[in-house]
CSV table of C-alpha atoms and ligand atoms in Angstrom, one decimal:
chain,number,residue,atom,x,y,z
A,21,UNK,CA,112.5,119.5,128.1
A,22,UNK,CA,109.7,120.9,130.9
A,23,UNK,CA,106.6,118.6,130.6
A,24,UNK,CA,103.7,120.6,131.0
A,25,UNK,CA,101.3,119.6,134.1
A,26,UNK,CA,98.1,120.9,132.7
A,27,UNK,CA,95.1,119.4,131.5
A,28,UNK,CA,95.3,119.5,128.2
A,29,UNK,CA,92.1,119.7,126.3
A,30,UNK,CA,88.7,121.2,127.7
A,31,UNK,CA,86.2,118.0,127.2
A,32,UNK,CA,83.9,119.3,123.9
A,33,UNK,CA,80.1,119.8,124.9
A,34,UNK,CA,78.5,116.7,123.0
A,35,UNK,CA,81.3,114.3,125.1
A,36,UNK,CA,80.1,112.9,128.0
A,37,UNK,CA,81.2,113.2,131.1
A,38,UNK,CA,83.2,110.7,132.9
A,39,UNK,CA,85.5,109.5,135.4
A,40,UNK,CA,87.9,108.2,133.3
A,41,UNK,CA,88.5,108.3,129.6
A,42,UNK,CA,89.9,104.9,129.1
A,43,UNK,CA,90.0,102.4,132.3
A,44,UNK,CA,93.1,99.3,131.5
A,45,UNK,CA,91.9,96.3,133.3
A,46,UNK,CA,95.6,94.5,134.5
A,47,UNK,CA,98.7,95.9,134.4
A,48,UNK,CA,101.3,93.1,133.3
A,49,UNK,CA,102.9,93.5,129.9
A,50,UNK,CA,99.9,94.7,128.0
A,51,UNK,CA,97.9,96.9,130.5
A,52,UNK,CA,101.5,98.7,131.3
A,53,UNK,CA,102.7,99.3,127.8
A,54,UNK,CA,98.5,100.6,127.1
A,55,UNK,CA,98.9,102.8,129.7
A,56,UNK,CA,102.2,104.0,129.1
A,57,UNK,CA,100.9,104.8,125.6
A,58,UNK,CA,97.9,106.5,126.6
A,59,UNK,CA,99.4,108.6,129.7
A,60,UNK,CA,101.6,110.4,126.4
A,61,UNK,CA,98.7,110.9,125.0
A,62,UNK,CA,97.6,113.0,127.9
A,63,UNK,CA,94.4,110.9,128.3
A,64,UNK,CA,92.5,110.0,131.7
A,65,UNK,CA,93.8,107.0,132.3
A,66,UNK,CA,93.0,104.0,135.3
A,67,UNK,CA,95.6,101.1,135.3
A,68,UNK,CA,94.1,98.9,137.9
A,69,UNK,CA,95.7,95.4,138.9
A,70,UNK,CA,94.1,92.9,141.2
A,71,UNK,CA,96.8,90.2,141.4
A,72,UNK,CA,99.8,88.5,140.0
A,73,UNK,CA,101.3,88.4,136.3
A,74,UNK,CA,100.7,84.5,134.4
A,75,UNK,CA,104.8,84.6,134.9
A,76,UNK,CA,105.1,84.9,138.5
A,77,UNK,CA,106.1,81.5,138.9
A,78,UNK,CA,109.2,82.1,136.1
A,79,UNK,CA,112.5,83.0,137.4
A,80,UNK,CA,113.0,85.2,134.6
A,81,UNK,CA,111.7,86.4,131.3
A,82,UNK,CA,113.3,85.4,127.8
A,83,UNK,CA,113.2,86.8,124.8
A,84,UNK,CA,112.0,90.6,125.6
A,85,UNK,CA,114.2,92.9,123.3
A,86,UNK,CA,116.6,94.9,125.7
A,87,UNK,CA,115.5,93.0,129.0
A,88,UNK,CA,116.3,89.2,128.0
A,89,UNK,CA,116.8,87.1,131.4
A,90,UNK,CA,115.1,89.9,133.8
A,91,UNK,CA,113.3,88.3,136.6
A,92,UNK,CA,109.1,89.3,135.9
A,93,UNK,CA,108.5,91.5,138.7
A,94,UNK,CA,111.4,93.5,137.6
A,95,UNK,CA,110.1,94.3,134.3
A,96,UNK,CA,107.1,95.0,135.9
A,97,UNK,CA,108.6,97.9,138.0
A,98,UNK,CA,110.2,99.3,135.3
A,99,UNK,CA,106.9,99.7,133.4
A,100,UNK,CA,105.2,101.2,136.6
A,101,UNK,CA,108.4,103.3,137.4
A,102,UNK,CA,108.2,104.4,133.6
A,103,UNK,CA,104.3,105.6,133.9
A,104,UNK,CA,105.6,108.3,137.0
A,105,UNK,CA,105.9,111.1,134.5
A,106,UNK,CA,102.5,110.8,133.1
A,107,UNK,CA,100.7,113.0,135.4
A,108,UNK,CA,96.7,111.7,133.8
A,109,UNK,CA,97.9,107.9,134.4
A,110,UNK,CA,96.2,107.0,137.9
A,111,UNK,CA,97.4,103.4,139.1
A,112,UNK,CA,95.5,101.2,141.7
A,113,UNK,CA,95.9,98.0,143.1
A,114,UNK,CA,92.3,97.0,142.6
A,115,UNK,CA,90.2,94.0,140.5
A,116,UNK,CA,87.5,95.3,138.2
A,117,UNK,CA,84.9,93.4,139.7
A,118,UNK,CA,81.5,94.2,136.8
A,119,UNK,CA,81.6,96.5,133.8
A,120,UNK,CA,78.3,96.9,131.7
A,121,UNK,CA,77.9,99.4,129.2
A,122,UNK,CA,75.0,101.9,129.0
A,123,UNK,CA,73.6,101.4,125.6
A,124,UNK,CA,71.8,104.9,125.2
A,125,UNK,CA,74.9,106.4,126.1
A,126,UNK,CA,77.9,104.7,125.0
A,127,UNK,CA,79.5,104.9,128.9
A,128,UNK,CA,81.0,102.0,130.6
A,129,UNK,CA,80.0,101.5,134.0
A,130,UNK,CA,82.7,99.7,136.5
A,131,UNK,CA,82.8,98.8,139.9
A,132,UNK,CA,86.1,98.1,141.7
A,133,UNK,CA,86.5,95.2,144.5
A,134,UNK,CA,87.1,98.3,146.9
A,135,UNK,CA,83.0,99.3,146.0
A,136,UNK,CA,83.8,102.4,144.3
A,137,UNK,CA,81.5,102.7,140.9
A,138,UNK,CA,83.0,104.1,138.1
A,139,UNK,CA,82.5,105.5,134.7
A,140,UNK,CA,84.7,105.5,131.2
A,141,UNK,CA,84.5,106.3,128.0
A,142,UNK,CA,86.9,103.5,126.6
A,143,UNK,CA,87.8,99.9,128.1
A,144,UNK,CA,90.8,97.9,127.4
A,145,UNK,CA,90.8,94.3,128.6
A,146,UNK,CA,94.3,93.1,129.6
A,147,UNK,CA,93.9,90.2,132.3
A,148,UNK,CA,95.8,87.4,131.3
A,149,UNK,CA,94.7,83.9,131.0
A,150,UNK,CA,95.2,81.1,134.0
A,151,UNK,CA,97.1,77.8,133.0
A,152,UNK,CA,95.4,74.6,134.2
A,153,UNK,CA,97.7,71.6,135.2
A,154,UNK,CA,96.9,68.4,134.7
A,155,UNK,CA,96.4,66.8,138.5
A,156,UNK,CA,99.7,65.3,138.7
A,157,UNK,CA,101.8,65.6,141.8
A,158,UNK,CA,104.5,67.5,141.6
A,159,UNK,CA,102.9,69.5,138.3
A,160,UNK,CA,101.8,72.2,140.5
A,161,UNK,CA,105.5,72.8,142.4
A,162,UNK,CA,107.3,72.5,139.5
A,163,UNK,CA,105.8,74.9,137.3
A,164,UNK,CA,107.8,78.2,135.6
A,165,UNK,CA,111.1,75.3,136.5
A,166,UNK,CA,110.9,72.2,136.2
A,167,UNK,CA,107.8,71.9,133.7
A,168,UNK,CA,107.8,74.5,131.2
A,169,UNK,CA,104.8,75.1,128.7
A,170,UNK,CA,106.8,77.2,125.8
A,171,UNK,CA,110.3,76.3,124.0
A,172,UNK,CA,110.6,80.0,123.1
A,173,UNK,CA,110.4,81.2,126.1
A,174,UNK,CA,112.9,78.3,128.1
A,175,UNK,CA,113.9,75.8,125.5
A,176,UNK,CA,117.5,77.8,125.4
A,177,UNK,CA,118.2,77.2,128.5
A,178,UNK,CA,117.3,72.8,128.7
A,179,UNK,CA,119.7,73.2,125.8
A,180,UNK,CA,120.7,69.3,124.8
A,181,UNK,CA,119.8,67.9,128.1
A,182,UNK,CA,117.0,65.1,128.3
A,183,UNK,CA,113.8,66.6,128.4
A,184,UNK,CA,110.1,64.6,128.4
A,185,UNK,CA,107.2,66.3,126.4
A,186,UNK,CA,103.7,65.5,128.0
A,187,UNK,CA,100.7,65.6,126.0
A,188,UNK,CA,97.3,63.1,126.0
A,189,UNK,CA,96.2,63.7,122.1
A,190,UNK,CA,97.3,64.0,119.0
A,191,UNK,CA,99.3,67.4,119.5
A,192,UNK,CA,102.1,65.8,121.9
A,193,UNK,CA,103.6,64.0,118.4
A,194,UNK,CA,104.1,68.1,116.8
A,195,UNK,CA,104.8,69.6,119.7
A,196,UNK,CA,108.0,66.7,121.0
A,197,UNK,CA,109.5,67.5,117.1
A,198,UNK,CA,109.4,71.1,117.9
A,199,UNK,CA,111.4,71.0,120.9
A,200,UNK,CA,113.9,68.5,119.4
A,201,UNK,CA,115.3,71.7,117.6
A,202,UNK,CA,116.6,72.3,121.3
A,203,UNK,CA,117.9,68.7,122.3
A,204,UNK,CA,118.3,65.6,120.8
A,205,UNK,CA,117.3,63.7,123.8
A,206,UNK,CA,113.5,63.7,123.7
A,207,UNK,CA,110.4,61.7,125.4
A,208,UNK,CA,107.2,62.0,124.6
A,209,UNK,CA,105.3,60.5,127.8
A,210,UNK,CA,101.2,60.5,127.1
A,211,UNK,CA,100.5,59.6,130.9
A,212,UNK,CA,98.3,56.6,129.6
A,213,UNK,CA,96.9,57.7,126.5
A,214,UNK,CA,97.4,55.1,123.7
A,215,UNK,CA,95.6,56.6,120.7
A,216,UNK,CA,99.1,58.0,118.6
A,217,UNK,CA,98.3,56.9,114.9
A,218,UNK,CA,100.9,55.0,113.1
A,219,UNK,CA,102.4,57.9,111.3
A,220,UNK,CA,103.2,60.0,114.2
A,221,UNK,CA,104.8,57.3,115.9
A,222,UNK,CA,107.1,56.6,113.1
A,223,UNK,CA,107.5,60.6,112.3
A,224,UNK,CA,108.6,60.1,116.3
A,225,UNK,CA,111.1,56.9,115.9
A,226,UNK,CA,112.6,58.8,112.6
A,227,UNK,CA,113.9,61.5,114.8
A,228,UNK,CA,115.0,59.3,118.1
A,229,UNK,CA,112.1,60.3,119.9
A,230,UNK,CA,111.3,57.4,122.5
A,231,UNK,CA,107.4,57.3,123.5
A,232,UNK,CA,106.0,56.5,127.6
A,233,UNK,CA,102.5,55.3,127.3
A,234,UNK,CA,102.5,54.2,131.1
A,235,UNK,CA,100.4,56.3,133.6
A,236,UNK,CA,102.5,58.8,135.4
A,237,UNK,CA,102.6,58.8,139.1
A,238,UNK,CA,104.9,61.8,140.2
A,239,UNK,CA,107.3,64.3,139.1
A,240,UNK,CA,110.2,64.2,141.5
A,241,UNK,CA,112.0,67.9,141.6
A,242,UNK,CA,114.9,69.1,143.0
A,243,UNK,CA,114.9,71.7,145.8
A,244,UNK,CA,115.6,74.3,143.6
A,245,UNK,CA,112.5,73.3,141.9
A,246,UNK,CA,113.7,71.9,138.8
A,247,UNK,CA,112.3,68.8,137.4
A,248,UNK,CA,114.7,65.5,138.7
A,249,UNK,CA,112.8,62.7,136.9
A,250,UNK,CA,109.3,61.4,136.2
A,251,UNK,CA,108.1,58.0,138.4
A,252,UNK,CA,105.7,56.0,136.5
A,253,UNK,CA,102.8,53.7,138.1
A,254,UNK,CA,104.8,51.0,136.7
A,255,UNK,CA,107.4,51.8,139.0
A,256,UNK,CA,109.8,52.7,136.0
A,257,UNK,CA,111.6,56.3,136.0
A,258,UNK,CA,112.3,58.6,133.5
A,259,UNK,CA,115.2,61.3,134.2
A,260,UNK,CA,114.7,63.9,132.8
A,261,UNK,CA,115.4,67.8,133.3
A,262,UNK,CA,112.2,69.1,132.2
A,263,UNK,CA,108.8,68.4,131.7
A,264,UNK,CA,107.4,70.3,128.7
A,265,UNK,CA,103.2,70.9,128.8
A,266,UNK,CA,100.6,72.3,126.5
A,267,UNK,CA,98.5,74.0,129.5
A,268,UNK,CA,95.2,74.1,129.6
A,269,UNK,CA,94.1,77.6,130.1
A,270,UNK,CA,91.1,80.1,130.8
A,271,UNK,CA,90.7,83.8,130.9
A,272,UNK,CA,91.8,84.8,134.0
A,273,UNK,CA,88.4,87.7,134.2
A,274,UNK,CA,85.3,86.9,133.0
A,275,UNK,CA,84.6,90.7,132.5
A,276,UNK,CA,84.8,90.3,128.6
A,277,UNK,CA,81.6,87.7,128.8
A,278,UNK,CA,79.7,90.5,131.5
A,279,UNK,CA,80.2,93.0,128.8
A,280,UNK,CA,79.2,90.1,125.9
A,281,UNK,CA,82.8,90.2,124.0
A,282,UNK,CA,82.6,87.2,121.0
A,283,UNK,CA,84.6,84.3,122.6
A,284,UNK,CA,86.4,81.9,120.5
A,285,UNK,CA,84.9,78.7,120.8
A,286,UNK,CA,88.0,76.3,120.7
A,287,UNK,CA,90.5,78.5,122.7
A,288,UNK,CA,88.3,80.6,125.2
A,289,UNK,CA,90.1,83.7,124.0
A,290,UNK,CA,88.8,86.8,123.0
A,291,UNK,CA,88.1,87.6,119.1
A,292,UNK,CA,89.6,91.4,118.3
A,293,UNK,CA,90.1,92.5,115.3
A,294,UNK,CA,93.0,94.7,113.3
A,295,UNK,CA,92.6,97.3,115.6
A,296,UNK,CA,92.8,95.1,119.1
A,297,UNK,CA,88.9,96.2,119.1
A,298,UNK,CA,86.6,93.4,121.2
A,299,UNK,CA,83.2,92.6,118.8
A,300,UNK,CA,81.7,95.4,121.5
A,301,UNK,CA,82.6,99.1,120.2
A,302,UNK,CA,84.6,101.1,122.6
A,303,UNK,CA,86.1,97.5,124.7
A,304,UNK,CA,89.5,96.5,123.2
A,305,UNK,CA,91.9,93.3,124.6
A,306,UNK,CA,95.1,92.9,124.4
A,307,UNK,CA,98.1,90.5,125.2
A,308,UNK,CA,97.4,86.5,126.3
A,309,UNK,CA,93.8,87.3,126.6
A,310,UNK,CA,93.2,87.1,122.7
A,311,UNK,CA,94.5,85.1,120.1
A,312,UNK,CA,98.0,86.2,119.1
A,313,UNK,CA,101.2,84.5,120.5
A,314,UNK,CA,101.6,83.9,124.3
A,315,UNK,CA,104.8,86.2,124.8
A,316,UNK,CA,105.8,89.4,127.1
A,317,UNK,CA,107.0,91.0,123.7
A,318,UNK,CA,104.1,90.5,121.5
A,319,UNK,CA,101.6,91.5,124.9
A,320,UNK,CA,103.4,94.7,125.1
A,321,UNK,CA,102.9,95.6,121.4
A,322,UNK,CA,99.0,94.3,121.7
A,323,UNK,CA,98.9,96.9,124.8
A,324,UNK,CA,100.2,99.6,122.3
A,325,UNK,CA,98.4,99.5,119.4
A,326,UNK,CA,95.0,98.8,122.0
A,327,UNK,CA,96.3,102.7,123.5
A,328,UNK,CA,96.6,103.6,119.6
A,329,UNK,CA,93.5,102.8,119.0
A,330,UNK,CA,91.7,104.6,121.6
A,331,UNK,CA,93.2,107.4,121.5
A,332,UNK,CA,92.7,107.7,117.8
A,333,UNK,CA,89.1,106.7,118.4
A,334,UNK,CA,88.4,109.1,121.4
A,335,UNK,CA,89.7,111.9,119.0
A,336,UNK,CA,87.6,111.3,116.1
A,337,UNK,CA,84.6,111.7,118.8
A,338,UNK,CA,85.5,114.8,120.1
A,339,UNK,CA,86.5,116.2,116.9
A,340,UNK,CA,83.0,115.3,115.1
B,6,FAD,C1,105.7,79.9,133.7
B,6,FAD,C2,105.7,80.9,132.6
B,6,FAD,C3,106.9,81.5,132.0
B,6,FAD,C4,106.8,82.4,131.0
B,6,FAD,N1,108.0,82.8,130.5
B,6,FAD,C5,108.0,83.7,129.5
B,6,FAD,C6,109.2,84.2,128.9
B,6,FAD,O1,110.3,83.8,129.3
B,6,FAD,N2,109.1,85.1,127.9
B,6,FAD,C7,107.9,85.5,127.4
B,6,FAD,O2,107.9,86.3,126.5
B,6,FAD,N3,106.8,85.1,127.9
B,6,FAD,C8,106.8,84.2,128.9
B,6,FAD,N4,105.6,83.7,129.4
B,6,FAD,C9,104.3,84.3,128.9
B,6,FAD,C10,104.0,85.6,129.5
B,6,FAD,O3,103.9,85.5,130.9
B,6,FAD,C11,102.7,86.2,129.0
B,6,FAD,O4,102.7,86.2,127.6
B,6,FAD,C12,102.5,87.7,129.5
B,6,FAD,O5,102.6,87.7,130.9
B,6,FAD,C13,101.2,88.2,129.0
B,6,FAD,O6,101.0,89.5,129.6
B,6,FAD,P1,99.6,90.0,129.8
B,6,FAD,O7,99.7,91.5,130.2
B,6,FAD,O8,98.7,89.7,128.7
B,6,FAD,O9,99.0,89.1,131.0
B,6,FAD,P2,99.5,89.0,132.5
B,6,FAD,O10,101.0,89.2,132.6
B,6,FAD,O11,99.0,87.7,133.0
B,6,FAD,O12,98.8,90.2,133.3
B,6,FAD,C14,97.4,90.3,133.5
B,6,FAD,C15,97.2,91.0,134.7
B,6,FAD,O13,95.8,91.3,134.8
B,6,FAD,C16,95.4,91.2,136.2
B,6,FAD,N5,93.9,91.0,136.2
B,6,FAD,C17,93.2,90.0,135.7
B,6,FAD,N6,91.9,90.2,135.9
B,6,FAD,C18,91.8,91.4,136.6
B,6,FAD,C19,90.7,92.2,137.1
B,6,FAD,N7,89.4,91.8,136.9
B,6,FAD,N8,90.9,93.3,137.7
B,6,FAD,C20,92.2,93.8,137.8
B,6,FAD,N9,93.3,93.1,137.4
B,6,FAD,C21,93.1,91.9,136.8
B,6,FAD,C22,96.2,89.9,136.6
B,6,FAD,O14,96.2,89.9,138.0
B,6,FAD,C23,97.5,90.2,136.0
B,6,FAD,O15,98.4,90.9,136.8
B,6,FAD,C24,105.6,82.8,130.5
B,6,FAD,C25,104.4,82.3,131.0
B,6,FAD,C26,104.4,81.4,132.0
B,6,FAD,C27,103.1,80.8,132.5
């Protein structure tokens, strides 16, 4: 069927004017699959992307209906391959550096690293979060192969070898029974931390879980950079094919706090609500920057109901 190249609707005299109608801040999963949403829509859309997916380390993605085991970059090109045919989608290889929002008029001001200022009608927020690793050497290198953060996402393939869980509170004891749904050959090391009640340790012992209060000194990898086995500062070892974390993490942007977005306290993320909507009207988030689950799959969705709601928000303005 011929897709028609014109603009579609004239912009209705009580609309202001801008550059953009919705700017998407980061194009991994979410920021793609908003744009890709939007660009069907017909709307004026900016995808800009400053840097690197939260993945990049991983040699592949799991668990994404259709595209289970593609390497991250790869999906990534098929969702900026798939945006070609959506003539209003403008893509640019550029960080949002500031956004404020006029409050007379509604309008979103930007400015990109580049220097170019900006204006749009409609924000959505889709940059990720950073993982912080505990200072361990060897945590850094061996991160996306050797130590893993999520069981969904890599517990399939650790399947029955010995793996090690690392945590330094009460969360490690939860979080070594989840992954012993994946193998029965589980450590929970807490890298000097002594403070496991009673009851988790014998929730722990019932299920064969061995616990490593020593200090860790290293995690010696492979050259392939999976994990090899954990060196203590007691000079014992542990081996052990992977290290499984609960990363610390922060948003990757700190545009959500310039444009005063409600923060949850505990997490850092950023609150939205039904509609993906950030507590500011007109700002939406979506994917590992707010609360849902930390996956490629549930991102992409976040990105698509964010585009939904735009769109459907955009229209009632024009059509008041
Ligand atoms: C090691 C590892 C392995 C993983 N494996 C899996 C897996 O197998 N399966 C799975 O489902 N999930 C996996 N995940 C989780 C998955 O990576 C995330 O859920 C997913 O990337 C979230 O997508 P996103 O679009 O929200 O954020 P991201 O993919 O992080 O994309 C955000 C983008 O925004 C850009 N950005 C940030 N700030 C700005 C700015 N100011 N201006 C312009 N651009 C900006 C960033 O550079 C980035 O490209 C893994 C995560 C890690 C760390």
């Amino acid at each position: 069927m011929p897709v028609s190249k014109r603009r579609p609707f004239k912009r209705p005299r009580h609309v202001p004017a801008t550059d953009y109608e919705v700017v998407i801040v980061g194009a991994g999963a979410a920021g793609l699959s908003a744009a890709l949403l939007l660009g069907r829509c017909r709307r004026r859309v900016l995808l800009c992307d400053g840097g690197r997916p939260r993945n990049h380390f991983s040699p592949a993605v799991h668990g994404f209906l259709s595209r289970d085991g593609i390497r991250p970059h790869e999906l990534l090109a098929i969702g900026h391959e798939q945006l070609k045919p959506y003539p209003t989608v403008e893509q640019r290889q550029n960080c949002v550096s500031t956004a404020t929002k006029d409050p007379e008029t509604g309008i979103f001001h930007l400015t990109l690293d580049s220097g170019r200022a900006l204006t749009t009608r409609k924000i959505i927020l889709a940059t990720g979060v950073i993982d912080i690793l505990p200072p361990i050497k060897g945590m850094h290198e061996l991160w996306g192969r050797g130590v893993l953060h999520c069981p969904y996402c890599h517990g399939f393939e650790i399947c029955d070898q010995p793996v090690a869980v690392y945590g330094t509170d009460k969360s490690v004891a939860g979080f070594a029974l989840l992954i012993s749904r994946w193998s029965k050959d589980v450590t929970v090391c807490t890298d000097g931390w002594t403070g496991m009640s009673e009851h988790a340790r014998h929730r722990l012992k019932r299920h064969g879980i061995a616990i490593y209060e020593q200090p860790i000194r290293e995690l010696v990898g492979r050259r392939n950079h999976q994990l090899h086995h954990i060196e203590f500062k007691d000079a014992s070892t542990l081996p052990s094919a992977a290290l499984f974390i609960h990363s610390s993490q922060k948003q990757r942007s700190d545009l959500a706090t310039q444009l005063g977005c409600r923060l949850l306290q505990r997490s850092g993320a950023v609150w939205v609500d039904k509609r993906i909507q950030t507590s500011v009207a007109g700002v939406y988030a979506a994917g590992d920057t707010t609360p849902a689950a930390q996956q490629a799959i549930i991102a992409a969705a976040e990105g698509a109901q964010a585009g939904i709601s735009c769109n459907e928000q955009l229209t009632r303005e024009e059509c008041a």
